[in-house]
């Protein structure tokens, strides 16, 4: 966090009076609190989070449609000017994004559900698989098309970035882990007791959300993501 | 299971002497034990499992490349003839599959890792999300491109089929759930203690398996599955 702060402050010191400065970090509460206190008064500091990207990192992984129809969340700080928030929104819209504004607390909570937790779970299932593979020497990779391969995409994301996200958003992450384990134990019990009705009810419910996501333009509707 | 048995026995009674009969179920141990005892002596009963498919079901969801380069596991029963195992293997190869032979116990163990567990975890994370959504009324769908949407594809699979798979393969499924929870608690502890080195080490390791899967031809190498 201190290197992040140093970079932001170094950039801000070279900016003209009234400039807008933004970042694209995945966790807002700690980052904003740190910068808010230290940034010069003449800089309008507004944090951005474009919910877009792939498992690859770096400028060379960008492409023209990266932000198209994806939501970008803007989180103003005490050092943001209202007119600049509108201007920054316009900037993201020009790149194809849709724009929402919310505070850091709400951002970090929602993202822990839609992004941080899925990544942690993907890392955990791949890690669990690797441990079994090492012990039993099974050729897991050959049979990964049965479901596992989807998780390996997310678990191939930048390890350093994700290490930092979990450490910077621990309250939400730990709570989500506890809820996830509680529900998994509930499923475990239903399987053990052969409770067909309960399993069926849960699996029916989860099917609907995919349709909603596709209708909201946040994924493609082709089976298997259109992989060929 | 009894309706499955009835269907198989009804079909087998209409077959000529020496015919080969196969199924494409996802769990082998219980199914084979059930059929093996009851099938007529003149039928060569061999179970198949093509590790291929999408989140959609039914004949209309098939396509020409469905089995191309995907592994198909053959599990012979006591009622299989060796020459017929070769013949059935040829049949799957004609459809584009690669063919492996293994016993029911090994099949059910490996598939619990590469397919059953990923599906259960996907159902569980989407179910956990829906519970929070209901309680807090957050618009989760909008921000699903941050990772969650990958899981919703798998959690959109046939609920009845998956209910039956978990109930027919409980020993492996329950063991995998326990291992998964144990590892997730370990990650939870590392996040709580801000153990950067440990998180980094685990996340580095999981990245490699994606490369292996792509090299084995079991997924495409395009970022984001080539979604557009």
XYZ file of C-alpha atoms in Angstrom:
456
model
C 0.000 0.000 0.000
C 2.815 2.456 0.720
C 4.290 2.063 -2.777
C 0.804 2.652 -4.221
C 0.532 5.831 -2.145
C 3.973 7.009 -3.253
C 3.175 6.517 -6.934
C -0.147 8.383 -6.677
C 1.424 11.267 -4.766
C 4.347 11.487 -7.170
C 1.983 11.700 -10.147
C -0.282 14.203 -8.405
C 2.657 16.500 -7.646
C 3.376 16.822 -11.371
C -0.224 17.705 -12.327
C -1.663 21.115 -13.096
C -4.113 22.847 -10.773
C -7.638 21.394 -11.049
C -6.545 18.155 -12.733
C -8.649 14.998 -12.285
C -6.719 11.943 -11.089
C -8.130 8.414 -11.036
C -6.946 4.828 -10.483
C -8.495 1.472 -11.459
C -7.942 -0.580 -8.300
C -10.207 -3.462 -7.212
C -10.479 -2.459 -3.531
C -11.516 1.069 -2.595
C -11.872 1.622 1.147
C -8.224 1.371 2.198
C -6.852 2.967 -0.977
C -9.148 5.997 -0.833
C -8.556 6.557 2.879
C -4.804 6.552 2.263
C -4.821 8.913 -0.720
C -7.575 11.238 0.500
C -5.495 12.460 3.400
C -2.355 13.074 1.422
C -3.264 14.300 -2.025
C -2.771 18.035 -2.784
C -5.907 20.214 -2.517
C -5.746 21.331 -6.144
C -6.222 17.763 -7.469
C -9.665 16.166 -7.938
C -9.163 12.583 -6.789
C -11.836 10.073 -7.975
C -11.348 6.308 -7.931
C -12.575 4.147 -10.873
C -13.187 0.426 -11.186
C -13.974 -0.905 -14.654
C -15.492 -4.403 -14.147
C -13.762 -5.775 -17.216
C -10.686 -7.759 -18.062
C -9.358 -11.216 -18.775
C -7.003 -13.623 -17.001
C -4.113 -11.806 -18.740
C -2.400 -8.661 -17.456
C -0.489 -5.689 -18.781
C -1.068 -3.118 -21.527
C -0.550 -5.674 -24.317
C -3.617 -7.591 -23.059
C -5.934 -4.692 -23.876
C -8.289 -4.749 -26.872
C -10.733 -2.263 -28.416
C -13.917 -3.822 -26.958
C -12.503 -4.384 -23.444
C -14.875 -1.908 -21.758
C -17.839 -2.200 -24.142
C -21.090 -2.656 -22.139
C -19.109 -3.357 -18.953
C -19.936 -1.374 -15.829
C -17.412 1.061 -14.419
C -17.905 2.036 -10.777
C -16.769 5.510 -9.743
C -16.051 6.155 -6.077
C -15.600 9.809 -5.216
C -13.336 10.872 -2.360
C -13.503 13.963 -0.169
C -11.096 15.451 -2.698
C -13.465 14.995 -5.675
C -15.352 17.853 -7.299
C -18.924 17.039 -8.396
C -18.392 18.453 -11.908
C -15.275 16.317 -12.299
C -17.202 13.180 -11.370
C -19.480 13.870 -14.350
C -16.488 14.533 -16.579
C -14.772 11.277 -15.566
C -18.057 9.421 -16.179
C -18.096 10.854 -19.694
C -14.545 9.610 -20.226
C -15.501 6.011 -19.328
C -18.634 6.210 -21.471
C -16.491 7.247 -24.425
C -14.567 3.989 -23.935
C -17.851 2.040 -24.112
C -18.503 1.595 -20.378
C -21.717 2.106 -18.458
C -21.145 4.150 -15.323
C -22.323 3.802 -11.706
C -21.323 5.796 -8.645
C -21.116 4.267 -5.163
C -19.178 4.696 -1.945
C -16.128 2.628 -1.025
C -17.913 0.467 1.532
C -20.638 -0.629 -0.882
C -18.101 -1.143 -3.685
C -15.903 -3.417 -1.578
C -18.910 -5.417 -0.395
C -20.410 -5.991 -3.865
C -17.074 -6.777 -5.469
C -16.283 -9.314 -2.752
C -19.338 -11.237 -4.010
C -19.038 -10.817 -7.776
C -15.278 -10.938 -8.137
C -13.099 -11.528 -5.059
C -14.936 -14.639 -3.833
C -15.163 -16.310 -7.296
C -11.420 -15.829 -7.698
C -10.648 -17.228 -4.236
C -12.871 -20.252 -4.870
C -11.262 -20.858 -8.264
C -7.798 -20.692 -6.704
C -8.952 -23.065 -3.959
C -10.454 -25.737 -6.211
C -7.404 -25.745 -8.466
C -5.116 -25.875 -5.412
C -7.152 -28.768 -3.944
C -6.913 -30.591 -7.277
C -3.148 -30.071 -7.486
C -2.678 -31.491 -3.988
C -4.586 -34.668 -4.916
C -2.737 -34.887 -8.235
C 0.609 -34.720 -6.438
C -0.379 -37.420 -3.961
C -2.152 -39.829 -6.310
C -0.404 -38.955 -9.582
C -3.619 -38.949 -11.602
C -3.764 -37.295 -14.988
C -6.338 -34.675 -14.068
C -5.518 -32.383 -16.988
C -6.779 -34.896 -19.560
C -10.277 -34.929 -18.101
C -10.578 -31.230 -17.235
C -13.233 -30.562 -19.900
C -15.809 -31.900 -17.434
C -15.944 -28.564 -15.602
C -12.568 -27.919 -13.991
C -11.123 -26.044 -16.980
C -13.530 -23.093 -16.444
C -12.050 -22.544 -12.989
C -8.465 -22.741 -14.230
C -9.041 -19.661 -16.388
C -9.812 -17.515 -13.364
C -7.097 -19.205 -11.308
C -4.621 -18.128 -13.998
C -5.101 -14.468 -13.077
C -2.271 -12.306 -11.753
C -1.156 -13.878 -8.419
C 0.346 -10.698 -6.977
C -2.706 -8.583 -7.765
C -5.041 -11.121 -6.187
C -2.853 -11.608 -3.127
C -3.143 -7.842 -2.542
C -6.919 -7.717 -3.185
C -7.668 -10.341 -0.526
C -5.338 -8.709 1.981
C -6.843 -5.259 1.339
C -10.459 -6.442 1.588
C -10.236 -8.950 4.447
C -13.475 -8.094 6.330
C -15.731 -8.811 3.345
C -13.630 -11.725 2.087
C -13.612 -13.525 5.452
C -17.377 -13.049 5.865
C -18.023 -14.397 2.357
C -15.803 -17.428 2.996
C -17.817 -18.203 6.138
C -21.141 -17.926 4.300
C -19.786 -20.061 1.449
C -18.595 -22.803 3.845
C -21.916 -22.720 5.720
C -23.850 -23.256 2.477
C -21.432 -25.945 1.259
C -21.890 -27.864 4.504
C -25.637 -27.585 3.979
C -25.266 -29.111 0.479
C -22.977 -31.783 1.949
C -25.715 -32.750 4.402
C -28.313 -32.939 1.626
C -26.060 -35.243 -0.426
C -25.315 -37.424 2.599
C -28.999 -37.769 3.451
C -29.919 -38.228 -0.251
C -32.292 -35.252 0.033
C -33.253 -35.098 -3.654
C -35.866 -32.375 -3.250
C -33.489 -29.979 -1.548
C -30.716 -30.442 -4.121
C -33.174 -30.056 -6.972
C -34.599 -26.847 -5.494
C -31.152 -25.254 -5.101
C -29.938 -26.313 -8.555
C -33.126 -25.023 -10.220
C -32.682 -21.607 -8.615
C -29.077 -21.118 -9.720
C -29.964 -21.799 -13.352
C -32.037 -18.601 -13.606
C -29.252 -16.158 -12.812
C -27.325 -17.131 -15.966
C -30.273 -16.006 -18.078
C -30.384 -12.673 -16.229
C -26.648 -12.125 -16.774
C -26.965 -12.790 -20.500
C -30.016 -10.510 -20.755
C -28.052 -7.782 -18.948
C -25.358 -8.072 -21.654
C -22.707 -9.204 -19.180
C -21.932 -12.529 -20.894
C -22.538 -14.160 -24.256
C -25.418 -16.617 -24.539
C -23.590 -19.227 -26.607
C -23.217 -22.635 -24.891
C -19.704 -23.260 -23.570
C -18.930 -19.521 -24.071
C -18.817 -20.299 -27.799
C -15.497 -22.143 -27.363
C -14.469 -24.125 -30.376
C -31.656 -45.930 -10.409
C -34.446 -48.473 -10.843
C -35.867 -46.653 -13.886
C -32.351 -46.578 -15.398
C -32.081 -50.330 -14.827
C -35.504 -50.956 -16.387
C -34.645 -48.944 -19.512
C -31.328 -50.742 -20.012
C -32.882 -54.174 -19.508
C -35.780 -53.364 -21.841
C -33.365 -52.308 -24.595
C -31.110 -55.317 -24.027
C -34.045 -57.730 -24.359
C -34.699 -56.443 -27.871
C -31.081 -56.838 -29.046
C -29.589 -59.597 -31.128
C -27.137 -62.136 -29.697
C -23.632 -60.690 -29.297
C -24.744 -57.060 -29.489
C -22.678 -54.354 -27.709
C -24.659 -52.095 -25.378
C -23.265 -48.896 -23.828
C -24.479 -45.884 -21.834
C -22.958 -42.429 -21.283
C -23.561 -41.884 -17.560
C -21.334 -39.741 -15.337
C -21.116 -42.187 -12.402
C -20.072 -45.783 -13.022
C -19.763 -47.868 -9.852
C -23.425 -48.093 -8.873
C -24.749 -48.215 -12.433
C -22.427 -51.007 -13.536
C -23.067 -53.095 -10.408
C -26.783 -52.819 -11.048
C -26.726 -53.724 -14.736
C -23.958 -56.335 -14.561
C -26.079 -58.686 -12.458
C -29.185 -58.414 -14.573
C -28.209 -58.066 -18.216
C -28.649 -61.142 -20.470
C -25.507 -63.227 -21.075
C -25.599 -62.726 -24.839
C -25.143 -58.917 -24.551
C -21.710 -57.256 -24.250
C -22.271 -54.485 -21.715
C -19.599 -51.696 -21.686
C -20.103 -48.292 -20.078
C -18.872 -45.094 -21.799
C -18.261 -41.582 -20.520
C -17.441 -38.912 -23.093
C -15.948 -35.959 -21.133
C -17.638 -33.412 -23.364
C -20.710 -31.236 -23.361
C -22.020 -27.802 -22.577
C -24.417 -26.356 -20.008
C -27.259 -27.251 -22.375
C -28.996 -30.644 -22.553
C -30.871 -32.798 -25.049
C -30.243 -33.966 -28.621
C -30.724 -30.459 -30.078
C -27.702 -29.270 -28.090
C -25.351 -31.556 -30.017
C -22.926 -30.258 -32.661
C -20.454 -31.867 -35.058
C -17.303 -31.082 -33.029
C -18.773 -32.064 -29.640
C -16.414 -35.025 -29.106
C -13.414 -33.748 -31.066
C -10.209 -34.211 -29.013
C -12.256 -34.887 -25.866
C -11.469 -37.994 -23.840
C -13.993 -40.808 -23.642
C -13.550 -43.229 -20.740
C -14.684 -46.815 -21.289
C -15.450 -48.933 -18.243
C -15.879 -52.617 -19.012
C -18.180 -54.784 -16.902
C -18.005 -58.524 -16.200
C -20.359 -58.823 -19.161
C -17.958 -57.129 -21.631
C -16.024 -59.045 -24.264
C -12.449 -57.842 -24.885
C -12.913 -57.627 -28.666
C -16.042 -55.529 -28.168
C -14.139 -53.071 -25.962
C -11.821 -52.458 -28.928
C -14.776 -52.110 -31.278
C -16.548 -49.588 -29.023
C -13.273 -47.664 -28.726
C -13.157 -47.474 -32.514
C -16.700 -46.110 -32.553
C -15.779 -43.225 -30.205
C -12.598 -42.518 -32.166
C -14.691 -42.203 -35.320
C -16.653 -39.450 -33.549
C -13.383 -37.628 -32.828
C -12.796 -38.792 -29.241
C -9.608 -40.049 -27.658
C -10.229 -43.227 -25.697
C -9.109 -44.431 -22.247
C -10.138 -47.545 -20.330
C -10.430 -47.610 -16.536
C -12.390 -49.359 -13.829
C -15.484 -47.856 -12.180
C -13.749 -46.981 -8.921
C -11.003 -44.978 -10.615
C -13.494 -43.321 -12.969
C -15.730 -42.139 -10.150
C -12.753 -40.831 -8.177
C -11.207 -38.858 -11.056
C -14.531 -37.446 -12.241
C -15.377 -36.300 -8.720
C -12.300 -34.030 -8.987
C -12.540 -32.824 -12.582
C -16.301 -32.547 -12.923
C -18.518 -33.298 -9.929
C -16.713 -30.999 -7.477
C -16.440 -28.025 -9.902
C -20.191 -28.278 -10.528
C -21.011 -28.456 -6.815
C -18.793 -25.456 -6.078
C -20.344 -23.475 -8.921
C -23.841 -24.271 -7.640
C -22.735 -23.275 -4.149
C -21.198 -19.925 -5.026
C -24.216 -18.945 -7.124
C -26.556 -20.106 -4.339
C -24.559 -18.114 -1.757
C -24.754 -15.058 -4.012
C -28.510 -15.419 -4.483
C -29.044 -15.612 -0.726
C -27.135 -12.351 -0.196
C -28.923 -10.741 -3.157
C -32.306 -11.627 -1.654
C -31.367 -10.239 1.743
C -29.551 -7.083 0.656
C -31.238 -6.482 -2.706
C -27.991 -5.644 -4.476
C -27.792 -5.698 -8.244
C -25.229 -8.475 -8.456
C -25.985 -9.333 -12.083
C -24.683 -5.972 -13.330
C -21.216 -6.574 -11.930
C -20.917 -10.299 -12.700
C -18.212 -9.787 -15.359
C -15.683 -9.619 -12.504
C -15.570 -13.419 -12.248
C -18.971 -14.671 -11.128
C -20.360 -15.112 -14.649
C -17.950 -18.018 -15.366
C -19.492 -19.962 -12.484
C -23.056 -19.252 -13.595
C -22.432 -21.142 -16.844
C -21.694 -24.367 -14.984
C -24.459 -23.684 -12.449
C -26.878 -23.521 -15.399
C -26.377 -27.240 -16.104
C -29.233 -29.747 -15.857
C -30.400 -29.714 -12.189
C -31.918 -33.221 -12.246
C -28.845 -34.814 -13.793
C -26.552 -33.168 -11.256
C -28.801 -34.023 -8.311
C -28.486 -37.675 -9.370
C -24.719 -37.540 -9.936
C -24.020 -36.285 -6.409
C -26.374 -38.807 -4.861
C -24.844 -41.677 -6.857
C -21.247 -40.721 -6.077
C -21.516 -39.652 -2.431
C -18.319 -41.230 -1.033
C -16.013 -39.316 -3.395
C -18.114 -36.139 -3.342
C -18.188 -35.925 0.462
C -14.444 -36.551 0.699
C -13.739 -33.846 -1.907
C -15.984 -31.356 -0.076
C -14.022 -31.986 3.125
C -10.681 -31.476 1.393
C -11.990 -28.329 -0.309
C -13.225 -26.842 2.991
C -9.946 -27.731 4.724
C -7.950 -25.880 2.044
C -10.360 -22.921 2.027
C -9.957 -22.557 5.787
C -6.205 -22.602 5.259
C -6.522 -19.746 2.717
C -8.851 -17.931 5.148
C -6.160 -18.105 7.828
C -3.506 -16.777 5.429
C -5.737 -13.804 4.501
C -6.539 -13.097 8.154
C -2.864 -13.168 9.130
C -1.889 -11.193 5.976
C 0.495 -14.015 5.030
C 1.515 -12.602 1.633
C 4.147 -15.261 0.904
C 1.739 -18.141 1.397
C -0.990 -16.620 -0.803
C 1.524 -15.777 -3.500
C 2.935 -19.316 -3.480
C -0.510 -20.912 -3.860
C -1.674 -18.489 -6.561
C 1.536 -18.982 -8.556
C 1.084 -22.752 -8.547
C -2.506 -22.703 -9.818
C -1.555 -20.543 -12.808
C 0.536 -23.349 -14.354
C -2.265 -25.886 -14.713
C -4.151 -23.683 -17.196
C -1.148 -23.813 -19.528
C -1.059 -27.616 -19.254
C -4.782 -27.875 -20.051
C -4.401 -25.699 -23.145
C -1.343 -27.678 -24.266
C -3.328 -30.907 -23.819
C -5.963 -29.498 -26.196
C -8.677 -29.495 -23.519
C -9.420 -25.751 -23.701
C -8.755 -22.859 -26.044
C -5.878 -20.527 -25.232
C -7.676 -17.276 -26.020
C -8.103 -14.921 -23.040
C -11.652 -14.911 -21.630
C -12.394 -18.086 -23.687
C -12.441 -15.807 -26.746
C -15.779 -14.303 -25.645
C -16.765 -11.226 -27.564
